[in-house]
Coordinates of C-alpha atoms in Angstrom, one line a residue:
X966 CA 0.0 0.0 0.0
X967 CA 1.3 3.6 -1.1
X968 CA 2.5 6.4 1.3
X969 CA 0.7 8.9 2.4
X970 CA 1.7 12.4 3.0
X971 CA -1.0 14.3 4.5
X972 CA -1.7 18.0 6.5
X973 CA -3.1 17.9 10.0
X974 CA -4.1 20.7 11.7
X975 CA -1.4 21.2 14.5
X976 CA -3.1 24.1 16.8
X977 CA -5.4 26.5 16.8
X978 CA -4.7 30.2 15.1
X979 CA -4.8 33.1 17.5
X980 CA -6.3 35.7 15.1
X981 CA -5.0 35.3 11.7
X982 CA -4.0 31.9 10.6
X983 CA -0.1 30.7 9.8
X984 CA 1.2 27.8 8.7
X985 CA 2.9 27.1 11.6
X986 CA -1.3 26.0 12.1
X987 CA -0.2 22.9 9.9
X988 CA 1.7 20.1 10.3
X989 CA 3.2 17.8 7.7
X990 CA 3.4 13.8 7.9
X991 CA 3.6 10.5 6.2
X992 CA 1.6 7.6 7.3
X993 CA 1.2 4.1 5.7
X994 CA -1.9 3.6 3.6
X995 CA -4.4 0.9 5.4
X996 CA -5.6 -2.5 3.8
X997 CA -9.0 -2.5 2.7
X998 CA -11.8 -3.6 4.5
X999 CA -15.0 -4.8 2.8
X1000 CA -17.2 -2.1 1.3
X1001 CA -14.0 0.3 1.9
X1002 CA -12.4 2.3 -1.0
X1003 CA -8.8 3.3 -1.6
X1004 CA -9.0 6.8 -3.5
X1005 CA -5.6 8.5 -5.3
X1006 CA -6.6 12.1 -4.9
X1007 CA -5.8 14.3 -8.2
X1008 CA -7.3 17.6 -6.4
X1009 CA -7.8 18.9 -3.4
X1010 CA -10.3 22.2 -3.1
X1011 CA -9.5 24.9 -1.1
X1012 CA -12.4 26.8 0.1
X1013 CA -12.9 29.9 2.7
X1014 CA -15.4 28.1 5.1
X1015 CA -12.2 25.9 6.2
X1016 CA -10.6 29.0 8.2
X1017 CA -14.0 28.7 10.6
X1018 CA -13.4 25.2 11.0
X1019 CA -10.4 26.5 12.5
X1020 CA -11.6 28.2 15.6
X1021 CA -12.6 26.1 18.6
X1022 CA -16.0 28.2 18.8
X1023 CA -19.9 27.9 17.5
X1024 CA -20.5 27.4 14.4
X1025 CA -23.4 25.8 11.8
X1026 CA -20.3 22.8 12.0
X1027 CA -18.0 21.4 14.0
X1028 CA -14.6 22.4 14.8
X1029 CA -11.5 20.7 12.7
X1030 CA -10.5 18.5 15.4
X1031 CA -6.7 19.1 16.0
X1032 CA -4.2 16.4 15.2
X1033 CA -6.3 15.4 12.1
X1034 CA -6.5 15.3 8.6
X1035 CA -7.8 19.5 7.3
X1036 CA -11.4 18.7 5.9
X1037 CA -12.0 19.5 2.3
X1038 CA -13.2 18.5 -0.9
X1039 CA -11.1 16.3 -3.3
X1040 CA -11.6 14.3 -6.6
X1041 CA -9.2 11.7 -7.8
X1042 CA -9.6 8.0 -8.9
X1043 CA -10.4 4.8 -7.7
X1044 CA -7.2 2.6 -7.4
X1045 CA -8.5 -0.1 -5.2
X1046 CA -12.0 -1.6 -4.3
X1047 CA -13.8 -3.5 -2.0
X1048 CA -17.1 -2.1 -3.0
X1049 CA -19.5 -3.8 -5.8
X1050 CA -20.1 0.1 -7.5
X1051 CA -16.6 1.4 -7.7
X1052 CA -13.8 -0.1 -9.8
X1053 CA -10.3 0.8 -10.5
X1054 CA -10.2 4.1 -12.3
X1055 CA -13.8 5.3 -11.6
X1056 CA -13.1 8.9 -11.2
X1057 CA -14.8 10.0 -8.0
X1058 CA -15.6 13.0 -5.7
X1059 CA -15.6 13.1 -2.2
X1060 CA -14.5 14.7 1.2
X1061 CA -10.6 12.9 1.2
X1062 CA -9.2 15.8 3.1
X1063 CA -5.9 17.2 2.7
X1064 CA -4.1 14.4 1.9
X1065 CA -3.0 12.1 -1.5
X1066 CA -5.0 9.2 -0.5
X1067 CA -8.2 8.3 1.0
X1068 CA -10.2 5.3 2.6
X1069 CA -13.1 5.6 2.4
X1070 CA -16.2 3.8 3.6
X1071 CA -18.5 3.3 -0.2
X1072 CA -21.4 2.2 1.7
X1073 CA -21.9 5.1 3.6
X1074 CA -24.9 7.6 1.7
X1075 CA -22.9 10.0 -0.1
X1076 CA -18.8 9.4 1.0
X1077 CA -18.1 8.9 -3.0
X1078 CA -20.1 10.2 -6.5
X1079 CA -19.1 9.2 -9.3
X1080 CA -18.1 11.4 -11.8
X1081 CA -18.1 12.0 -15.8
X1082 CA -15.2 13.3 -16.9
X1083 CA -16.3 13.5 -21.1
X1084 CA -17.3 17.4 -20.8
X1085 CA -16.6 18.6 -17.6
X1086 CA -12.9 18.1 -16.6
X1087 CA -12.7 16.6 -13.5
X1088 CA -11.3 19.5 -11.3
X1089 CA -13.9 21.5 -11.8
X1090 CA -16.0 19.0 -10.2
X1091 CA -14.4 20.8 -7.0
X1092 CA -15.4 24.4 -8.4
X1093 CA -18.3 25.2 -11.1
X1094 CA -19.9 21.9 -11.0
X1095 CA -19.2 21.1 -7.7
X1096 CA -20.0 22.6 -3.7
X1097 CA -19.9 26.4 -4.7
X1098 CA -21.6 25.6 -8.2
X1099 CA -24.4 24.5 -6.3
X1100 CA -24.1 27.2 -3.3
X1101 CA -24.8 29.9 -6.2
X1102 CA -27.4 27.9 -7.6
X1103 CA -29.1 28.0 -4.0
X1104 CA -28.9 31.3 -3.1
X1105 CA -29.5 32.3 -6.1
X1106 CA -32.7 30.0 -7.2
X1107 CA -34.1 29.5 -3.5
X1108 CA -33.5 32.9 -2.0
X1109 CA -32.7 35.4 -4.2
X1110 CA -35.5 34.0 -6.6
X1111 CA -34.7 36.6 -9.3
X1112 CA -37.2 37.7 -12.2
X1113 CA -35.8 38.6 -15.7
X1114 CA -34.2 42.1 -15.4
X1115 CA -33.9 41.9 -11.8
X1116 CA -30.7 43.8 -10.6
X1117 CA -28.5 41.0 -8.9
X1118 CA -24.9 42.0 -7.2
X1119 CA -22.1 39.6 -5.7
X1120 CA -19.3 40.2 -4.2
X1121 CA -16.1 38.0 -5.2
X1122 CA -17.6 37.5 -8.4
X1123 CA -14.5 35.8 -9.6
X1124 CA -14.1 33.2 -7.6
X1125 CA -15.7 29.5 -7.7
X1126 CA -19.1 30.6 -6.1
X1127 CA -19.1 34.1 -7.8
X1128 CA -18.1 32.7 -11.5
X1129 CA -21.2 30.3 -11.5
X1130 CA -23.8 32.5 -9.9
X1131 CA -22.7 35.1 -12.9
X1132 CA -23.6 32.6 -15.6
X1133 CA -26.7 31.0 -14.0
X1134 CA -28.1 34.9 -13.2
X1135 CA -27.4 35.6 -16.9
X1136 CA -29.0 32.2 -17.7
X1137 CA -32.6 33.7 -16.1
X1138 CA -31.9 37.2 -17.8
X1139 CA -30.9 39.5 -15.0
X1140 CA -28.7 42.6 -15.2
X1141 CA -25.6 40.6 -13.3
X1142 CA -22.9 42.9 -11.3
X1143 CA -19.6 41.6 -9.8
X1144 CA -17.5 43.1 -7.1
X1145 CA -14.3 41.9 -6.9
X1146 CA -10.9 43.0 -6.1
X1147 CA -8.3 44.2 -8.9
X1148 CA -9.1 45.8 -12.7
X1149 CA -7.8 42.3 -14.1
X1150 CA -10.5 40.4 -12.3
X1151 CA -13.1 42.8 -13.0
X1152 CA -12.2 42.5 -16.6
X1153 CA -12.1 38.6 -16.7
X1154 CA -15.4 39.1 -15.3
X1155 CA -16.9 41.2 -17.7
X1156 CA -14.9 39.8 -20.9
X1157 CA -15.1 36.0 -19.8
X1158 CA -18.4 35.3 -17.4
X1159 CA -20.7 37.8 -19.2
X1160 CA -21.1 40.1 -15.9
X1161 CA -22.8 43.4 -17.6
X1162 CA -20.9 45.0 -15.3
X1163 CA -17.9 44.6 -12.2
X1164 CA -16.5 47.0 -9.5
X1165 CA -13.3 47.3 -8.0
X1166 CA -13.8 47.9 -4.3
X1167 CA -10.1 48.4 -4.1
X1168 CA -9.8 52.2 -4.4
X1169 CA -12.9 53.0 -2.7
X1170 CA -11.9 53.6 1.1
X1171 CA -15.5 54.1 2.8
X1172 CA -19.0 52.5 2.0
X1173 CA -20.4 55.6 0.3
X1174 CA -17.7 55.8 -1.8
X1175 CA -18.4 52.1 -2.9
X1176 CA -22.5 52.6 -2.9
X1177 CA -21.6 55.6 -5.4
X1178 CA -19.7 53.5 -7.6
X1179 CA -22.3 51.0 -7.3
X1180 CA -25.0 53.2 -8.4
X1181 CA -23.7 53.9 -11.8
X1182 CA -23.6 50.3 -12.8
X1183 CA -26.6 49.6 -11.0
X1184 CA -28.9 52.7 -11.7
X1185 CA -32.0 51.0 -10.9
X1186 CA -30.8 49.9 -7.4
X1187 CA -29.9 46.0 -6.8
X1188 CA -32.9 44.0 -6.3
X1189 CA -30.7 40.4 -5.1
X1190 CA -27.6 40.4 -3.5
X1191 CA -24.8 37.1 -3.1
X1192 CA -23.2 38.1 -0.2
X1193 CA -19.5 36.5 0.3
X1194 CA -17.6 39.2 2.0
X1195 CA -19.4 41.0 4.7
X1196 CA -18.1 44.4 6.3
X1197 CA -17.4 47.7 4.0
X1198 CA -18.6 46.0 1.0
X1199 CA -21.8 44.6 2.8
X1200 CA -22.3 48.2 4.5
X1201 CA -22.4 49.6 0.6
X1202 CA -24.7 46.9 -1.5
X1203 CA -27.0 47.8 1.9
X1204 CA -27.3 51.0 0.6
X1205 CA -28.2 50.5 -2.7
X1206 CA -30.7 48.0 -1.7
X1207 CA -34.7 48.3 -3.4
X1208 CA -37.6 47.6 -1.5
X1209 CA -37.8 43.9 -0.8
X1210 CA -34.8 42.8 -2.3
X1211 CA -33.5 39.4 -1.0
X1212 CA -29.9 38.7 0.9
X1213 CA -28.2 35.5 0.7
X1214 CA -26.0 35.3 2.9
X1215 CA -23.7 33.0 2.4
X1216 CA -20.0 33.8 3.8
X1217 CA -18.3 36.8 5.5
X1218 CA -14.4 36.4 4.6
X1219 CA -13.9 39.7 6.1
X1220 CA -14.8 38.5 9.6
X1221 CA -13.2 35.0 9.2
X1222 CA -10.0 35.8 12.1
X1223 CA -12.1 35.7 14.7
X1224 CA -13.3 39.2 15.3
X1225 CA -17.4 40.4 15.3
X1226 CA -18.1 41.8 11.8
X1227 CA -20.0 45.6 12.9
X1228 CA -23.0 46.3 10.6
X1229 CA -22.8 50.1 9.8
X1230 CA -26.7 50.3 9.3
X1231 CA -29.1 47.3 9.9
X1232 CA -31.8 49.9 9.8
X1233 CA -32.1 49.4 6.2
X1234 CA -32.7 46.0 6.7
X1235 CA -36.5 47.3 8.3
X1236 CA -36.8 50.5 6.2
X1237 CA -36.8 48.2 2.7
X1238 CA -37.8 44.9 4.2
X1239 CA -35.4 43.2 3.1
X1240 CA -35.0 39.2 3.3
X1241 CA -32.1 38.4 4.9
X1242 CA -31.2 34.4 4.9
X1243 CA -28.4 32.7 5.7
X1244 CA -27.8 29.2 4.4
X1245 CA -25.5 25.9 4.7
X1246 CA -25.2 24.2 1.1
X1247 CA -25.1 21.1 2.8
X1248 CA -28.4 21.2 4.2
X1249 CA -30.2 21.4 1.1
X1250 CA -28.8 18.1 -0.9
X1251 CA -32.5 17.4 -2.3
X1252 CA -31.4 20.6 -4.8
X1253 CA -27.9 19.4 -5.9
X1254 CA -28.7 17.1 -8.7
X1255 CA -30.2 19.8 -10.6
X1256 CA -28.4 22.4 -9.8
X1257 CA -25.4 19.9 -11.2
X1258 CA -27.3 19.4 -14.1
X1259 CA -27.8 23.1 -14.9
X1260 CA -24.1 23.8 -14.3
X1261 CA -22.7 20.9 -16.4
X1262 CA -25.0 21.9 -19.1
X1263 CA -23.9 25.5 -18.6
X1264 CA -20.3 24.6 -18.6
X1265 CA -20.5 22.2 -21.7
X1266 CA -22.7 24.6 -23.8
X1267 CA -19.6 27.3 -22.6
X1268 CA -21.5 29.7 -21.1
X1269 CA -19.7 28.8 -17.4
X1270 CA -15.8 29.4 -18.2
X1271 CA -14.3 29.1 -14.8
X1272 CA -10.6 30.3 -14.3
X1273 CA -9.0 28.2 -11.6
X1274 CA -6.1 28.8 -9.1
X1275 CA -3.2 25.6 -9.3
X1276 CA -0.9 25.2 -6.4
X1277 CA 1.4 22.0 -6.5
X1278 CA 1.7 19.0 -4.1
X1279 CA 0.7 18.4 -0.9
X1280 CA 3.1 20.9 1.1
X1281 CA 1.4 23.9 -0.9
X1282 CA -1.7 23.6 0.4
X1283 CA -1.0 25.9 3.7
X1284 CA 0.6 28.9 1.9
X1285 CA -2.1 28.5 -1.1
X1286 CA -4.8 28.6 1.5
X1287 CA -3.9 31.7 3.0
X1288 CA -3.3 32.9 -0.2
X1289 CA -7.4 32.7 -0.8
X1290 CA -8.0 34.0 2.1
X1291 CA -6.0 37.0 1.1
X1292 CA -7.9 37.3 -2.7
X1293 CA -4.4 36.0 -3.6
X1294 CA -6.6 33.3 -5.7
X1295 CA -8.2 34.2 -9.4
X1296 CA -10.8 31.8 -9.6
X1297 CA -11.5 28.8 -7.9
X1298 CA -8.1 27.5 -5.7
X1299 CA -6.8 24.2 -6.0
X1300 CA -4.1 22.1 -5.0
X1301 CA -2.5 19.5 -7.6
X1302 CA -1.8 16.3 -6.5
X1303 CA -0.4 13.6 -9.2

Protein backbone atom coordinates (compact mmCIF):
# COMPACT_ATOMS: atom_id res chain seq x y z
CA UNK A 1 0.00 0.00 0.00
CA UNK A 2 1.29 3.58 -1.12
CA UNK A 3 2.54 6.36 1.25
CA UNK A 4 0.69 8.92 2.38
CA UNK A 5 1.71 12.41 2.97
CA UNK A 6 -1.02 14.33 4.55
CA UNK A 7 -1.72 17.96 6.51
CA UNK A 8 -3.13 17.90 10.03
CA UNK A 9 -4.14 20.69 11.70
CA UNK A 10 -1.37 21.23 14.55
CA UNK A 11 -3.14 24.13 16.80
CA UNK A 12 -5.41 26.53 16.83
CA UNK A 13 -4.74 30.22 15.11
CA UNK A 14 -4.77 33.07 17.50
CA UNK A 15 -6.35 35.66 15.14
CA UNK A 16 -5.05 35.29 11.68
CA UNK A 17 -4.01 31.85 10.60
CA UNK A 18 -0.08 30.73 9.78
CA UNK A 19 1.15 27.82 8.65
CA UNK A 20 2.91 27.08 11.60
CA UNK A 21 -1.25 26.05 12.12
CA UNK A 22 -0.20 22.89 9.89
CA UNK A 23 1.71 20.07 10.29
CA UNK A 24 3.15 17.76 7.66
CA UNK A 25 3.36 13.82 7.85
CA UNK A 26 3.58 10.45 6.20
CA UNK A 27 1.56 7.56 7.28
CA UNK A 28 1.24 4.07 5.68
CA UNK A 29 -1.91 3.57 3.63
CA UNK A 30 -4.37 0.94 5.42
CA UNK A 31 -5.59 -2.53 3.82
CA UNK A 32 -8.97 -2.52 2.72
CA UNK A 33 -11.77 -3.65 4.53
CA UNK A 34 -15.04 -4.84 2.77
CA UNK A 35 -17.22 -2.06 1.29
CA UNK A 36 -13.95 0.33 1.94
CA UNK A 37 -12.44 2.31 -0.96
CA UNK A 38 -8.84 3.29 -1.64
CA UNK A 39 -9.01 6.83 -3.52
CA UNK A 40 -5.59 8.50 -5.31
CA UNK A 41 -6.64 12.15 -4.87
CA UNK A 42 -5.84 14.26 -8.19
CA UNK A 43 -7.26 17.60 -6.40
CA UNK A 44 -7.80 18.92 -3.39
CA UNK A 45 -10.28 22.21 -3.10
CA UNK A 46 -9.48 24.95 -1.07
CA UNK A 47 -12.44 26.79 0.14
CA UNK A 48 -12.93 29.92 2.68
CA UNK A 49 -15.40 28.14 5.10
CA UNK A 50 -12.24 25.90 6.25
CA UNK A 51 -10.65 28.99 8.16
CA UNK A 52 -13.98 28.74 10.58
CA UNK A 53 -13.44 25.21 10.98
CA UNK A 54 -10.36 26.51 12.55
CA UNK A 55 -11.61 28.15 15.60
CA UNK A 56 -12.61 26.09 18.59
CA UNK A 57 -15.96 28.17 18.77
CA UNK A 58 -19.91 27.93 17.50
CA UNK A 59 -20.54 27.38 14.35
CA UNK A 60 -23.36 25.84 11.81
CA UNK A 61 -20.35 22.80 12.04
CA UNK A 62 -18.03 21.45 14.01
CA UNK A 63 -14.64 22.42 14.78
CA UNK A 64 -11.48 20.69 12.67
CA UNK A 65 -10.54 18.47 15.42
CA UNK A 66 -6.65 19.14 16.03
CA UNK A 67 -4.17 16.45 15.24
CA UNK A 68 -6.25 15.36 12.12
CA UNK A 69 -6.51 15.34 8.61
CA UNK A 70 -7.78 19.46 7.28
CA UNK A 71 -11.36 18.70 5.92
CA UNK A 72 -11.97 19.47 2.28
CA UNK A 73 -13.24 18.49 -0.91
CA UNK A 74 -11.14 16.35 -3.31
CA UNK A 75 -11.61 14.32 -6.55
CA UNK A 76 -9.16 11.69 -7.78
CA UNK A 77 -9.58 8.05 -8.91
CA UNK A 78 -10.36 4.75 -7.72
CA UNK A 79 -7.21 2.65 -7.39
CA UNK A 80 -8.46 -0.14 -5.24
CA UNK A 81 -12.02 -1.61 -4.33
CA UNK A 82 -13.80 -3.45 -1.98
CA UNK A 83 -17.12 -2.07 -3.01
CA UNK A 84 -19.47 -3.76 -5.85
CA UNK A 85 -20.06 0.14 -7.46
CA UNK A 86 -16.58 1.35 -7.66
CA UNK A 87 -13.76 -0.15 -9.82
CA UNK A 88 -10.33 0.75 -10.48
CA UNK A 89 -10.22 4.11 -12.26
CA UNK A 90 -13.80 5.29 -11.60
CA UNK A 91 -13.09 8.94 -11.20
CA UNK A 92 -14.84 10.01 -8.03
CA UNK A 93 -15.62 12.96 -5.73
CA UNK A 94 -15.63 13.07 -2.17
CA UNK A 95 -14.54 14.73 1.24
CA UNK A 96 -10.63 12.86 1.19
CA UNK A 97 -9.22 15.84 3.07
CA UNK A 98 -5.93 17.20 2.74
CA UNK A 99 -4.06 14.44 1.88
CA UNK A 100 -3.02 12.06 -1.53
CA UNK A 101 -5.02 9.25 -0.45
CA UNK A 102 -8.19 8.31 1.01
CA UNK A 103 -10.16 5.33 2.56
CA UNK A 104 -13.13 5.59 2.41
CA UNK A 105 -16.17 3.84 3.60
CA UNK A 106 -18.52 3.26 -0.16
CA UNK A 107 -21.36 2.17 1.74
CA UNK A 108 -21.91 5.08 3.59
CA UNK A 109 -24.85 7.62 1.71
CA UNK A 110 -22.86 10.05 -0.07
CA UNK A 111 -18.78 9.37 0.97
CA UNK A 112 -18.08 8.93 -2.98
CA UNK A 113 -20.07 10.16 -6.55
CA UNK A 114 -19.07 9.15 -9.26
CA UNK A 115 -18.13 11.36 -11.77
CA UNK A 116 -18.12 12.00 -15.79
CA UNK A 117 -15.22 13.31 -16.92
CA UNK A 118 -16.31 13.52 -21.07
CA UNK A 119 -17.31 17.42 -20.79
CA UNK A 120 -16.62 18.59 -17.55
CA UNK A 121 -12.87 18.12 -16.64
CA UNK A 122 -12.70 16.62 -13.54
CA UNK A 123 -11.26 19.47 -11.30
CA UNK A 124 -13.91 21.55 -11.80
CA UNK A 125 -16.00 19.01 -10.23
CA UNK A 126 -14.44 20.81 -7.05
CA UNK A 127 -15.45 24.38 -8.35
CA UNK A 128 -18.25 25.16 -11.07
CA UNK A 129 -19.93 21.93 -10.98
CA UNK A 130 -19.24 21.09 -7.71
CA UNK A 131 -20.03 22.60 -3.66
CA UNK A 132 -19.87 26.37 -4.66
CA UNK A 133 -21.61 25.63 -8.25
CA UNK A 134 -24.43 24.54 -6.32
CA UNK A 135 -24.08 27.23 -3.25
CA UNK A 136 -24.77 29.90 -6.18
CA UNK A 137 -27.42 27.95 -7.62
CA UNK A 138 -29.11 28.02 -4.03
CA UNK A 139 -28.89 31.34 -3.11
CA UNK A 140 -29.48 32.28 -6.10
CA UNK A 141 -32.70 29.96 -7.18
CA UNK A 142 -34.05 29.48 -3.46
CA UNK A 143 -33.49 32.86 -2.02
CA UNK A 144 -32.73 35.43 -4.22
CA UNK A 145 -35.51 33.97 -6.63
CA UNK A 146 -34.67 36.61 -9.31
CA UNK A 147 -37.18 37.65 -12.18
CA UNK A 148 -35.77 38.56 -15.69
CA UNK A 149 -34.16 42.12 -15.42
CA UNK A 150 -33.87 41.85 -11.83
CA UNK A 151 -30.70 43.77 -10.63
CA UNK A 152 -28.50 41.00 -8.85
CA UNK A 153 -24.93 41.98 -7.21
CA UNK A 154 -22.13 39.58 -5.71
CA UNK A 155 -19.32 40.19 -4.21
CA UNK A 156 -16.11 38.04 -5.15
CA UNK A 157 -17.61 37.45 -8.42
CA UNK A 158 -14.55 35.79 -9.61
CA UNK A 159 -14.06 33.18 -7.57
CA UNK A 160 -15.68 29.53 -7.73
CA UNK A 161 -19.09 30.64 -6.08
CA UNK A 162 -19.06 34.09 -7.83
CA UNK A 163 -18.10 32.69 -11.49
CA UNK A 164 -21.24 30.34 -11.54
CA UNK A 165 -23.76 32.54 -9.92
CA UNK A 166 -22.65 35.08 -12.95
CA UNK A 167 -23.59 32.55 -15.64
CA UNK A 168 -26.67 31.01 -13.97
CA UNK A 169 -28.09 34.86 -13.19
CA UNK A 170 -27.39 35.60 -16.91
CA UNK A 171 -29.04 32.25 -17.66
CA UNK A 172 -32.63 33.70 -16.10
CA UNK A 173 -31.95 37.24 -17.81
CA UNK A 174 -30.88 39.54 -14.97
CA UNK A 175 -28.66 42.58 -15.20
CA UNK A 176 -25.60 40.58 -13.28
CA UNK A 177 -22.88 42.95 -11.29
CA UNK A 178 -19.65 41.59 -9.80
CA UNK A 179 -17.54 43.13 -7.07
CA UNK A 180 -14.26 41.91 -6.85
CA UNK A 181 -10.91 42.98 -6.09
CA UNK A 182 -8.28 44.22 -8.90
CA UNK A 183 -9.11 45.80 -12.75
CA UNK A 184 -7.84 42.32 -14.05
CA UNK A 185 -10.49 40.40 -12.29
CA UNK A 186 -13.10 42.78 -13.04
CA UNK A 187 -12.19 42.52 -16.57
CA UNK A 188 -12.13 38.58 -16.66
CA UNK A 189 -15.45 39.06 -15.26
CA UNK A 190 -16.91 41.16 -17.69
CA UNK A 191 -14.94 39.83 -20.89
CA UNK A 192 -15.09 36.05 -19.80
CA UNK A 193 -18.37 35.32 -17.39
CA UNK A 194 -20.66 37.84 -19.25
CA UNK A 195 -21.05 40.08 -15.92
CA UNK A 196 -22.84 43.40 -17.57
CA UNK A 197 -20.89 45.02 -15.25
CA UNK A 198 -17.95 44.59 -12.21
CA UNK A 199 -16.52 46.95 -9.54
CA UNK A 200 -13.29 47.31 -7.95
CA UNK A 201 -13.78 47.88 -4.34
CA UNK A 202 -10.13 48.39 -4.09
CA UNK A 203 -9.81 52.25 -4.39
CA UNK A 204 -12.89 52.97 -2.73
CA UNK A 205 -11.89 53.65 1.08
CA UNK A 206 -15.48 54.15 2.78
CA UNK A 207 -19.01 52.49 1.99
CA UNK A 208 -20.39 55.60 0.35
CA UNK A 209 -17.71 55.80 -1.82
CA UNK A 210 -18.40 52.10 -2.93
CA UNK A 211 -22.55 52.57 -2.86
CA UNK A 212 -21.56 55.59 -5.37
CA UNK A 213 -19.68 53.47 -7.61
CA UNK A 214 -22.31 51.03 -7.34
CA UNK A 215 -25.03 53.24 -8.44
CA UNK A 216 -23.65 53.92 -11.82
CA UNK A 217 -23.65 50.35 -12.83
CA UNK A 218 -26.56 49.62 -11.01
CA UNK A 219 -28.89 52.67 -11.72
CA UNK A 220 -32.01 50.95 -10.93
CA UNK A 221 -30.80 49.93 -7.44
CA UNK A 222 -29.92 46.04 -6.80
CA UNK A 223 -32.87 44.01 -6.27
CA UNK A 224 -30.69 40.39 -5.09
CA UNK A 225 -27.59 40.38 -3.48
CA UNK A 226 -24.84 37.09 -3.11
CA UNK A 227 -23.20 38.14 -0.18
CA UNK A 228 -19.50 36.47 0.28
CA UNK A 229 -17.64 39.18 1.98
CA UNK A 230 -19.35 40.97 4.67
CA UNK A 231 -18.08 44.36 6.28
CA UNK A 232 -17.37 47.67 3.96
CA UNK A 233 -18.59 45.97 1.02
CA UNK A 234 -21.78 44.56 2.78
CA UNK A 235 -22.28 48.16 4.45
CA UNK A 236 -22.43 49.60 0.63
CA UNK A 237 -24.71 46.86 -1.50
CA UNK A 238 -26.98 47.81 1.94
CA UNK A 239 -27.33 50.96 0.60
CA UNK A 240 -28.23 50.52 -2.66
CA UNK A 241 -30.71 48.04 -1.74
CA UNK A 242 -34.68 48.34 -3.36
CA UNK A 243 -37.61 47.64 -1.54
CA UNK A 244 -37.83 43.88 -0.78
CA UNK A 245 -34.80 42.77 -2.34
CA UNK A 246 -33.55 39.37 -1.04
CA UNK A 247 -29.88 38.72 0.86
CA UNK A 248 -28.21 35.51 0.74
CA UNK A 249 -26.00 35.29 2.92
CA UNK A 250 -23.69 32.97 2.35
CA UNK A 251 -20.02 33.85 3.81
CA UNK A 252 -18.30 36.76 5.50
CA UNK A 253 -14.36 36.42 4.58
CA UNK A 254 -13.95 39.71 6.10
CA UNK A 255 -14.78 38.47 9.58
CA UNK A 256 -13.22 34.97 9.18
CA UNK A 257 -10.01 35.82 12.05
CA UNK A 258 -12.10 35.68 14.73
CA UNK A 259 -13.29 39.16 15.26
CA UNK A 260 -17.39 40.45 15.30
CA UNK A 261 -18.10 41.83 11.85
CA UNK A 262 -20.02 45.61 12.94
CA UNK A 263 -22.95 46.26 10.59
CA UNK A 264 -22.83 50.13 9.79
CA UNK A 265 -26.75 50.28 9.26
CA UNK A 266 -29.11 47.25 9.86
CA UNK A 267 -31.75 49.86 9.77
CA UNK A 268 -32.09 49.40 6.15
CA UNK A 269 -32.71 46.02 6.72
CA UNK A 270 -36.47 47.26 8.27
CA UNK A 271 -36.83 50.55 6.24
CA UNK A 272 -36.78 48.22 2.71
CA UNK A 273 -37.80 44.92 4.21
CA UNK A 274 -35.38 43.17 3.13
CA UNK A 275 -35.04 39.22 3.27
CA UNK A 276 -32.09 38.42 4.89
CA UNK A 277 -31.19 34.39 4.89
CA UNK A 278 -28.36 32.73 5.70
CA UNK A 279 -27.85 29.21 4.38
CA UNK A 280 -25.48 25.93 4.67
CA UNK A 281 -25.18 24.17 1.11
CA UNK A 282 -25.10 21.11 2.78
CA UNK A 283 -28.36 21.16 4.18
CA UNK A 284 -30.19 21.44 1.06
CA UNK A 285 -28.82 18.11 -0.88
CA UNK A 286 -32.51 17.38 -2.31
CA UNK A 287 -31.36 20.57 -4.82
CA UNK A 288 -27.91 19.38 -5.94
CA UNK A 289 -28.65 17.08 -8.72
CA UNK A 290 -30.21 19.83 -10.58
CA UNK A 291 -28.44 22.43 -9.79
CA UNK A 292 -25.39 19.95 -11.16
CA UNK A 293 -27.27 19.42 -14.15
CA UNK A 294 -27.80 23.10 -14.90
CA UNK A 295 -24.09 23.85 -14.33
CA UNK A 296 -22.73 20.92 -16.43
CA UNK A 297 -25.02 21.86 -19.15
CA UNK A 298 -23.85 25.52 -18.55
CA UNK A 299 -20.30 24.59 -18.56
CA UNK A 300 -20.48 22.19 -21.75
CA UNK A 301 -22.66 24.64 -23.81
CA UNK A 302 -19.59 27.30 -22.58
CA UNK A 303 -21.49 29.74 -21.15
CA UNK A 304 -19.73 28.81 -17.42
CA UNK A 305 -15.81 29.42 -18.21
CA UNK A 306 -14.26 29.09 -14.81
CA UNK A 307 -10.59 30.29 -14.29
CA UNK A 308 -9.04 28.24 -11.57
CA UNK A 309 -6.12 28.80 -9.10
CA UNK A 310 -3.16 25.64 -9.29
CA UNK A 311 -0.89 25.21 -6.43
CA UNK A 312 1.40 22.01 -6.47
CA UNK A 313 1.67 19.03 -4.13
CA UNK A 314 0.67 18.43 -0.85
CA UNK A 315 3.13 20.92 1.07
CA UNK A 316 1.37 23.86 -0.92
CA UNK A 317 -1.72 23.60 0.36
CA UNK A 318 -0.98 25.93 3.70
CA UNK A 319 0.55 28.92 1.94
CA UNK A 320 -2.10 28.46 -1.08
CA UNK A 321 -4.79 28.62 1.48
CA UNK A 322 -3.90 31.72 3.00
CA UNK A 323 -3.33 32.93 -0.17
CA UNK A 324 -7.42 32.66 -0.80
CA UNK A 325 -8.01 33.99 2.11
CA UNK A 326 -6.05 37.01 1.06
CA UNK A 327 -7.94 37.25 -2.66
CA UNK A 328 -4.42 36.01 -3.63
CA UNK A 329 -6.58 33.27 -5.72
CA UNK A 330 -8.23 34.24 -9.40
CA UNK A 331 -10.79 31.77 -9.65
CA UNK A 332 -11.45 28.81 -7.89
CA UNK A 333 -8.09 27.53 -5.67
CA UNK A 334 -6.81 24.23 -6.01
CA UNK A 335 -4.07 22.07 -4.99
CA UNK A 336 -2.54 19.52 -7.62
CA UNK A 337 -1.77 16.28 -6.50
CA UNK A 338 -0.44 13.60 -9.21
Amino acid sequence: MPTNRQILLDNRPQGEATTANFKLVSVDTPALQPQQVLVRHHYLSLDPYMRGRMNDSKSYAASQPLGEVMIGGTVGEVVESQHPRYQPGDKVVGMGGWQEYSVVDASQPGALRKVDTAQVPLSYYLGAVGMPGVTAWYGLVKIIAPKAGDTVVVSAATGAVGSAFGALAKARGCHVVGIAGGAEKCQYAVQELGFDACVDYRPHKDMYSLAKALKEVAPKGIDGYFENVGGMVMDAVMLRMNAFGRIALCGMIAGYDGQPLPMANPALMLINRLKVEGFIVSEHMEVWPEALAELAGLVAQGKLRPRETISQGIESAPEAFLGLLKGKNFGKQLVKLV
